[in-house]
């Protein structure tokens, strides 16, 4: 995969050289290029912003430096591209242009999974009040444009969002994570929160590891962990239970949900009207 990032603060992206992603680059699994938007300006002051039409606070990023930068990036060829005569047919797919924005669609694990299957990703880091909207319209000729948000909070710019997204995508590339089992287990989690984990010593500051985990009974352990996932999810992220497929739950798991105040109705979990305020 080739990833390009365009930013007025290319040095913010330095952490991508480290750890997992840096390893993926060294191993030739990921080609990462960071570009300074100001290199695509033509005025003496390397201006990237201007005042908003219609008035209001803050500054808006000018369209032309973005068009110059994105056209240059779109024209570049990944090292991994096949040499020789082009294969018959449609040619390479348009790269995906991800524009981090609080007004974007939510970046989820499913989105990371989908984007990990792409050949080329380009990230456009906006600052100030955002990028002139016409850039997104123009870019649709060269890219599949996807404005994306990490969540419902405000950052100063797209750079930190890109760090999170590139890490989430990069660790899904084949060969990047050292232990593939950790990926399998995650994908099996059915949209629930993870169960709690413990390590040695078995007793620490008067707190004992749950006895079932020391029992050697792997069936019991698996059930306990699953029920802990249900308990945590009901407590911290009840919104996730709305999507949960409860149709094939064994009786013991239905009982666990009943204890948490949920019944199974038409294959979905339904919060009992008389259930208490605390789902613990
Ligand atoms: O708040 C932002 C400002 C610029 C670019 C992205 C964001 C953002 O992304 N996810 C949440 C907020």
mmCIF file of C-alpha atoms and ligand atoms in Angstrom:
data_model
loop_
_atom_site.group_PDB
_atom_site.id
_atom_site.type_symbol
_atom_site.label_atom_id
_atom_site.label_comp_id
_atom_site.label_asym_id
_atom_site.label_seq_id
_atom_site.Cartn_x
_atom_site.Cartn_y
_atom_site.Cartn_z
ATOM 1 C CA UNK A 1 0.000 0.000 0.000
ATOM 2 C CA UNK A 2 1.098 3.566 -0.692
ATOM 3 C CA UNK A 3 -0.008 6.339 1.686
ATOM 4 C CA UNK A 4 0.501 10.072 1.050
ATOM 5 C CA UNK A 5 -0.182 12.724 3.671
ATOM 6 C CA UNK A 6 -0.445 16.443 2.869
ATOM 7 C CA UNK A 7 -0.111 18.865 5.796
ATOM 8 C CA UNK A 8 1.238 22.302 6.717
ATOM 9 C CA UNK A 9 2.901 20.545 9.708
ATOM 10 C CA UNK A 10 4.698 17.564 8.129
ATOM 11 C CA UNK A 11 6.792 17.211 11.308
ATOM 12 C CA UNK A 12 3.590 16.232 13.202
ATOM 13 C CA UNK A 13 3.621 13.009 11.198
ATOM 14 C CA UNK A 14 7.094 11.990 12.441
ATOM 15 C CA UNK A 15 5.648 9.336 14.829
ATOM 16 C CA UNK A 16 4.684 7.314 11.745
ATOM 17 C CA UNK A 17 8.392 6.512 11.384
ATOM 18 C CA UNK A 18 8.244 4.635 14.707
ATOM 19 C CA UNK A 19 7.218 1.167 15.853
ATOM 20 C CA UNK A 20 4.702 -0.852 13.901
ATOM 21 C CA UNK A 21 4.278 1.512 10.968
ATOM 22 C CA UNK A 22 8.016 2.197 10.734
ATOM 23 C CA UNK A 23 8.563 -1.579 10.703
ATOM 24 C CA UNK A 24 5.982 -1.994 7.929
ATOM 25 C CA UNK A 25 7.856 0.621 5.894
ATOM 26 C CA UNK A 26 11.205 -1.075 6.475
ATOM 27 C CA UNK A 27 9.697 -4.391 5.421
ATOM 28 C CA UNK A 28 8.389 -2.803 2.213
ATOM 29 C CA UNK A 29 4.719 -3.426 3.110
ATOM 30 C CA UNK A 30 3.913 0.262 3.294
ATOM 31 C CA UNK A 31 5.220 3.196 1.279
ATOM 32 C CA UNK A 32 4.591 6.442 3.188
ATOM 33 C CA UNK A 33 5.179 9.949 1.820
ATOM 34 C CA UNK A 34 4.532 13.154 3.774
ATOM 35 C CA UNK A 35 4.195 16.410 1.813
ATOM 36 C CA UNK A 36 4.278 20.051 2.931
ATOM 37 C CA UNK A 37 1.257 21.899 1.515
ATOM 38 C CA UNK A 38 3.295 25.148 1.444
ATOM 39 C CA UNK A 39 5.580 23.600 -1.207
ATOM 40 C CA UNK A 40 2.590 23.910 -3.557
ATOM 41 C CA UNK A 41 2.036 27.658 -3.057
ATOM 42 C CA UNK A 42 3.403 30.216 -5.525
ATOM 43 C CA UNK A 43 3.383 33.483 -3.520
ATOM 44 C CA UNK A 44 6.345 34.863 -1.589
ATOM 45 C CA UNK A 45 4.641 34.275 1.788
ATOM 46 C CA UNK A 46 3.587 30.678 0.965
ATOM 47 C CA UNK A 47 0.008 31.551 1.917
ATOM 48 C CA UNK A 48 -2.385 28.652 2.566
ATOM 49 C CA UNK A 49 -5.388 30.416 4.153
ATOM 50 C CA UNK A 50 -7.734 33.365 3.735
ATOM 51 C CA UNK A 51 -10.865 34.876 5.331
ATOM 52 C CA UNK A 52 -14.210 33.071 4.922
ATOM 53 C CA UNK A 53 -16.807 34.343 2.414
ATOM 54 C CA UNK A 54 -19.991 35.142 4.319
ATOM 55 C CA UNK A 55 -18.005 36.235 7.357
ATOM 56 C CA UNK A 56 -17.404 34.452 10.615
ATOM 57 C CA UNK A 57 -14.502 33.500 12.821
ATOM 58 C CA UNK A 58 -11.204 32.024 11.720
ATOM 59 C CA UNK A 59 -9.591 31.290 8.381
ATOM 60 C CA UNK A 60 -10.289 28.882 5.539
ATOM 61 C CA UNK A 61 -7.658 26.963 3.555
ATOM 62 C CA UNK A 62 -7.327 28.285 -0.005
ATOM 63 C CA UNK A 63 -8.232 25.885 -2.815
ATOM 64 C CA UNK A 64 -5.319 26.283 -5.260
ATOM 65 C CA UNK A 65 -2.442 24.982 -3.084
ATOM 66 C CA UNK A 66 -4.611 21.928 -2.300
ATOM 67 C CA UNK A 67 -5.378 21.302 -5.980
ATOM 68 C CA UNK A 68 -1.665 21.585 -6.879
ATOM 69 C CA UNK A 69 -0.643 19.240 -4.051
ATOM 70 C CA UNK A 70 -3.351 16.650 -4.688
ATOM 71 C CA UNK A 71 -2.769 16.651 -8.472
ATOM 72 C CA UNK A 72 0.961 16.048 -7.895
ATOM 73 C CA UNK A 73 0.232 13.240 -5.425
ATOM 74 C CA UNK A 74 -2.388 11.644 -7.724
ATOM 75 C CA UNK A 75 0.128 11.622 -10.602
ATOM 76 C CA UNK A 76 2.799 9.852 -8.534
ATOM 77 C CA UNK A 77 3.265 6.098 -8.986
ATOM 78 C CA UNK A 78 3.727 3.642 -6.114
ATOM 79 C CA UNK A 79 7.057 1.737 -6.062
ATOM 80 C CA UNK A 80 4.932 -1.411 -6.020
ATOM 81 C CA UNK A 81 3.247 -0.603 -9.388
ATOM 82 C CA UNK A 82 3.715 -3.268 -12.087
ATOM 83 C CA UNK A 83 6.191 -2.299 -14.801
ATOM 84 C CA UNK A 84 5.664 -3.135 -18.460
ATOM 85 C CA UNK A 85 2.509 -2.987 -20.618
ATOM 86 C CA UNK A 86 -0.657 -2.077 -18.743
ATOM 87 C CA UNK A 87 -3.109 -4.898 -18.120
ATOM 88 C CA UNK A 88 -6.246 -4.759 -20.250
ATOM 89 C CA UNK A 89 -9.323 -3.171 -18.662
ATOM 90 C CA UNK A 90 -10.037 -0.321 -16.316
ATOM 91 C CA UNK A 91 -6.510 0.403 -15.027
ATOM 92 C CA UNK A 92 -5.805 1.148 -11.365
ATOM 93 C CA UNK A 93 -8.710 2.295 -9.167
ATOM 94 C CA UNK A 94 -8.805 5.936 -8.065
ATOM 95 C CA UNK A 95 -6.918 6.458 -4.797
ATOM 96 C CA UNK A 96 -9.102 7.165 -1.753
ATOM 97 C CA UNK A 97 -8.746 10.728 -0.452
ATOM 98 C CA UNK A 98 -9.474 10.801 3.267
ATOM 99 C CA UNK A 99 -10.204 14.253 4.650
ATOM 100 C CA UNK A 100 -10.286 14.213 8.475
ATOM 101 C CA UNK A 101 -13.104 16.464 9.610
ATOM 102 C CA UNK A 102 -15.529 16.645 12.530
ATOM 103 C CA UNK A 103 -18.194 16.770 9.778
ATOM 104 C CA UNK A 104 -17.124 13.444 8.222
ATOM 105 C CA UNK A 105 -18.532 9.924 8.441
ATOM 106 C CA UNK A 106 -17.297 7.997 11.470
ATOM 107 C CA UNK A 107 -13.924 6.223 11.155
ATOM 108 C CA UNK A 108 -14.649 2.771 12.630
ATOM 109 C CA UNK A 109 -12.839 -0.586 12.695
ATOM 110 C CA UNK A 110 -15.023 -1.579 9.721
ATOM 111 C CA UNK A 111 -13.791 1.516 7.839
ATOM 112 C CA UNK A 112 -10.176 0.687 8.769
ATOM 113 C CA UNK A 113 -10.712 -2.877 7.507
ATOM 114 C CA UNK A 114 -12.141 -1.622 4.212
ATOM 115 C CA UNK A 115 -9.392 0.982 3.702
ATOM 116 C CA UNK A 116 -6.669 -1.596 4.469
ATOM 117 C CA UNK A 117 -7.722 -3.311 1.226
ATOM 118 C CA UNK A 118 -6.932 -0.229 -0.920
ATOM 119 C CA UNK A 119 -3.792 0.215 -3.027
ATOM 120 C CA UNK A 120 -3.419 3.944 -2.379
ATOM 121 C CA UNK A 121 -4.647 6.267 0.354
ATOM 122 C CA UNK A 122 -4.145 10.027 0.460
ATOM 123 C CA UNK A 123 -4.806 12.049 3.631
ATOM 124 C CA UNK A 124 -5.493 15.806 3.434
ATOM 125 C CA UNK A 125 -4.911 17.487 6.796
ATOM 126 C CA UNK A 126 -6.997 20.620 7.183
ATOM 127 C CA UNK A 127 -6.275 23.309 9.759
ATOM 128 C CA UNK A 128 -8.137 26.463 10.737
ATOM 129 C CA UNK A 129 -11.887 26.282 9.968
ATOM 130 C CA UNK A 130 -11.355 23.756 7.165
ATOM 131 C CA UNK A 131 -10.613 23.519 3.434
ATOM 132 C CA UNK A 132 -12.583 25.425 0.758
ATOM 133 C CA UNK A 133 -15.412 23.003 -0.106
ATOM 134 C CA UNK A 134 -14.730 23.224 -3.854
ATOM 135 C CA UNK A 135 -11.514 21.229 -3.322
ATOM 136 C CA UNK A 136 -13.595 18.189 -2.303
ATOM 137 C CA UNK A 137 -15.780 18.597 -5.445
ATOM 138 C CA UNK A 138 -12.765 19.007 -7.750
ATOM 139 C CA UNK A 139 -10.874 16.125 -6.122
ATOM 140 C CA UNK A 140 -13.706 13.687 -6.910
ATOM 141 C CA UNK A 141 -12.372 13.587 -10.507
ATOM 142 C CA UNK A 142 -9.114 12.008 -9.315
ATOM 143 C CA UNK A 143 -10.070 10.366 -6.015
ATOM 144 C CA UNK A 144 -12.826 8.652 -4.094
ATOM 145 C CA UNK A 145 -13.292 11.426 -1.521
ATOM 146 C CA UNK A 146 -14.171 10.404 2.052
ATOM 147 C CA UNK A 147 -14.449 13.045 4.796
ATOM 148 C CA UNK A 148 -13.949 11.081 8.046
ATOM 149 C CA UNK A 149 -14.255 11.860 11.769
ATOM 150 C CA UNK A 150 -12.646 10.049 14.704
ATOM 151 C CA UNK A 151 -15.546 10.993 16.975
ATOM 152 C CA UNK A 152 -17.611 13.825 18.348
ATOM 153 C CA UNK A 153 -14.930 16.145 19.643
ATOM 154 C CA UNK A 154 -12.856 18.947 18.154
ATOM 155 C CA UNK A 155 -9.151 18.820 17.262
ATOM 156 C CA UNK A 156 -6.973 21.672 16.007
ATOM 157 C CA UNK A 157 -6.334 19.955 12.698
ATOM 158 C CA UNK A 158 -6.333 16.678 10.837
ATOM 159 C CA UNK A 159 -2.790 15.569 11.738
ATOM 160 C CA UNK A 160 -3.569 13.738 14.996
ATOM 161 C CA UNK A 161 -6.587 12.095 13.332
ATOM 162 C CA UNK A 162 -4.289 10.873 10.536
ATOM 163 C CA UNK A 163 -1.872 9.354 13.072
ATOM 164 C CA UNK A 164 -4.754 7.363 14.563
ATOM 165 C CA UNK A 165 -6.199 6.300 11.197
ATOM 166 C CA UNK A 166 -2.842 5.263 9.686
ATOM 167 C CA UNK A 167 -2.035 3.188 12.772
ATOM 168 C CA UNK A 168 -5.473 1.509 12.718
ATOM 169 C CA UNK A 169 -5.177 0.760 8.972
ATOM 170 C CA UNK A 170 -1.461 -0.094 8.962
ATOM 171 C CA UNK A 171 -1.731 -2.820 11.588
ATOM 172 C CA UNK A 172 -4.315 -4.597 9.416
ATOM 173 C CA UNK A 173 -1.981 -4.909 6.407
ATOM 174 C CA UNK A 174 -0.929 -8.526 5.847
ATOM 175 C CA UNK A 175 2.381 -9.164 7.594
ATOM 176 C CA UNK A 176 2.401 -6.007 9.756
ATOM 177 C CA UNK A 177 1.266 -7.315 13.136
ATOM 178 C CA UNK A 178 3.756 -9.845 14.504
ATOM 179 C CA UNK A 179 1.123 -12.089 16.066
ATOM 180 C CA UNK A 180 -1.819 -12.627 13.675
ATOM 181 C CA UNK A 181 -3.842 -14.271 16.486
ATOM 182 C CA UNK A 182 -4.374 -10.897 18.138
ATOM 183 C CA UNK A 183 -6.117 -9.741 14.931
ATOM 184 C CA UNK A 184 -8.258 -12.888 14.693
ATOM 185 C CA UNK A 185 -9.422 -12.533 18.291
ATOM 186 C CA UNK A 186 -10.386 -8.889 17.742
ATOM 187 C CA UNK A 187 -12.389 -9.670 14.630
ATOM 188 C CA UNK A 188 -14.247 -12.370 16.596
ATOM 189 C CA UNK A 189 -15.365 -9.914 19.247
ATOM 190 C CA UNK A 190 -18.776 -9.344 17.564
ATOM 191 C CA UNK A 191 -18.827 -5.623 18.262
ATOM 192 C CA UNK A 192 -18.514 -6.057 22.028
ATOM 193 C CA UNK A 193 -15.955 -4.516 24.381
ATOM 194 C CA UNK A 194 -13.003 -6.717 25.329
ATOM 195 C CA UNK A 195 -12.998 -8.787 28.554
ATOM 196 C CA UNK A 196 -10.655 -7.759 31.423
ATOM 197 C CA UNK A 197 -7.188 -9.298 31.504
ATOM 198 C CA UNK A 198 -4.842 -10.240 34.374
ATOM 199 C CA UNK A 199 -1.250 -11.415 34.779
ATOM 200 C CA UNK A 200 1.033 -12.539 37.627
ATOM 201 C CA UNK A 201 1.044 -12.296 40.590
ATOM 202 C CA UNK A 202 -2.307 -14.043 41.245
ATOM 203 C CA UNK A 203 -2.714 -11.941 44.410
ATOM 204 C CA UNK A 204 -1.596 -8.316 44.307
ATOM 205 C CA UNK A 205 -2.192 -5.710 47.055
ATOM 206 C CA UNK A 206 -5.022 -7.860 48.485
ATOM 207 C CA UNK A 207 -6.679 -8.188 45.095
ATOM 208 C CA UNK A 208 -7.070 -11.679 43.651
ATOM 209 C CA UNK A 209 -7.319 -12.683 40.016
ATOM 210 C CA UNK A 210 -10.831 -14.166 39.412
ATOM 211 C CA UNK A 211 -10.549 -17.835 40.454
ATOM 212 C CA UNK A 212 -12.060 -19.167 37.209
ATOM 213 C CA UNK A 213 -8.976 -17.959 35.299
ATOM 214 C CA UNK A 214 -6.761 -20.211 37.477
ATOM 215 C CA UNK A 215 -9.120 -23.211 37.182
ATOM 216 C CA UNK A 216 -7.741 -24.669 33.961
ATOM 217 C CA UNK A 217 -11.357 -25.187 32.799
ATOM 218 C CA UNK A 218 -11.198 -23.637 29.330
ATOM 219 C CA UNK A 219 -14.945 -23.903 28.699
ATOM 220 C CA UNK A 220 -15.700 -22.056 31.950
ATOM 221 C CA UNK A 221 -13.021 -19.456 31.191
ATOM 222 C CA UNK A 222 -14.416 -18.770 27.709
ATOM 223 C CA UNK A 223 -17.928 -18.381 29.145
ATOM 224 C CA UNK A 224 -16.739 -16.089 31.965
ATOM 225 C CA UNK A 225 -14.875 -13.899 29.477
ATOM 226 C CA UNK A 226 -17.915 -13.679 27.181
ATOM 227 C CA UNK A 227 -20.158 -12.711 30.103
ATOM 228 C CA UNK A 228 -17.631 -10.075 31.200
ATOM 229 C CA UNK A 229 -17.800 -8.675 27.667
ATOM 230 C CA UNK A 230 -21.592 -8.466 27.954
ATOM 231 C CA UNK A 231 -21.399 -6.835 31.406
ATOM 232 C CA UNK A 232 -18.851 -4.236 30.337
ATOM 233 C CA UNK A 233 -20.642 -3.437 27.099
ATOM 234 C CA UNK A 234 -24.010 -3.018 28.894
ATOM 235 C CA UNK A 235 -22.331 -0.747 31.456
ATOM 236 C CA UNK A 236 -20.091 1.386 29.239
ATOM 237 C CA UNK A 237 -21.388 1.127 25.664
ATOM 238 C CA UNK A 238 -25.065 0.103 25.672
ATOM 239 C CA UNK A 239 -25.318 1.611 22.151
ATOM 240 C CA UNK A 240 -23.222 -1.330 20.852
ATOM 241 C CA UNK A 241 -25.830 -3.823 22.081
ATOM 242 C CA UNK A 242 -28.406 -2.404 19.654
ATOM 243 C CA UNK A 243 -26.349 -3.855 16.774
ATOM 244 C CA UNK A 244 -25.540 -7.139 18.528
ATOM 245 C CA UNK A 245 -26.818 -10.335 16.848
ATOM 246 C CA UNK A 246 -28.478 -12.189 19.745
ATOM 247 C CA UNK A 247 -30.339 -14.730 17.591
ATOM 248 C CA UNK A 248 -27.990 -17.661 18.216
ATOM 249 C CA UNK A 249 -27.124 -17.014 21.872
ATOM 250 C CA UNK A 250 -26.977 -20.149 24.061
ATOM 251 C CA UNK A 251 -29.309 -20.273 27.082
ATOM 252 C CA UNK A 252 -26.543 -19.402 29.583
ATOM 253 C CA UNK A 253 -25.780 -16.235 27.593
ATOM 254 C CA UNK A 254 -29.462 -15.234 27.446
ATOM 255 C CA UNK A 255 -29.553 -15.660 31.216
ATOM 256 C CA UNK A 256 -26.448 -13.459 31.527
ATOM 257 C CA UNK A 257 -28.181 -10.753 29.500
ATOM 258 C CA UNK A 258 -31.404 -11.195 31.476
ATOM 259 C CA UNK A 259 -29.370 -10.505 34.653
ATOM 260 C CA UNK A 260 -28.113 -7.321 32.990
ATOM 261 C CA UNK A 261 -31.687 -6.223 32.199
ATOM 262 C CA UNK A 262 -31.873 -7.317 28.543
ATOM 263 C CA UNK A 263 -34.263 -9.751 26.854
ATOM 264 C CA UNK A 264 -33.857 -11.228 23.370
ATOM 265 C CA UNK A 265 -36.678 -10.049 21.091
ATOM 266 C CA UNK A 266 -36.644 -11.013 17.367
ATOM 267 C CA UNK A 267 -32.930 -11.866 17.570
ATOM 268 C CA UNK A 268 -32.050 -8.477 19.089
ATOM 269 C CA UNK A 269 -31.378 -7.352 22.633
ATOM 270 C CA UNK A 270 -34.099 -5.243 24.179
ATOM 271 C CA UNK A 271 -33.690 -3.329 27.438
ATOM 272 C CA UNK A 272 -36.439 -4.389 29.842
ATOM 273 C CA UNK A 273 -38.669 -1.461 30.775
ATOM 274 C CA UNK A 274 -38.469 -2.374 34.483
ATOM 275 C CA UNK A 275 -34.674 -2.900 34.453
ATOM 276 C CA UNK A 276 -32.801 -0.934 37.120
ATOM 277 C CA UNK A 277 -30.750 2.166 36.424
ATOM 278 C CA UNK A 278 -27.427 0.393 36.936
ATOM 279 C CA UNK A 279 -26.650 -2.408 34.499
ATOM 280 C CA UNK A 280 -24.011 -3.863 36.850
HETATM 281 O O1 LIG B 1 -11.684 18.506 14.764
HETATM 282 C C1 LIG B 1 -11.019 18.249 13.629
HETATM 283 C C2 LIG B 1 -10.411 19.308 12.951
HETATM 284 C C3 LIG B 1 -9.740 19.037 11.747
HETATM 285 C C4 LIG B 1 -9.664 17.753 11.245
HETATM 286 C C5 LIG B 1 -10.269 16.692 11.938
HETATM 287 C C6 LIG B 1 -10.956 16.932 13.129
HETATM 288 C C7 LIG B 1 -11.600 15.794 13.824
HETATM 289 O O2 LIG B 1 -11.513 14.532 13.358
HETATM 290 N N1 LIG B 1 -12.191 13.704 14.169
HETATM 291 C C8 LIG B 1 -12.707 14.416 15.157
HETATM 292 C C9 LIG B 1 -12.357 15.761 14.968
#
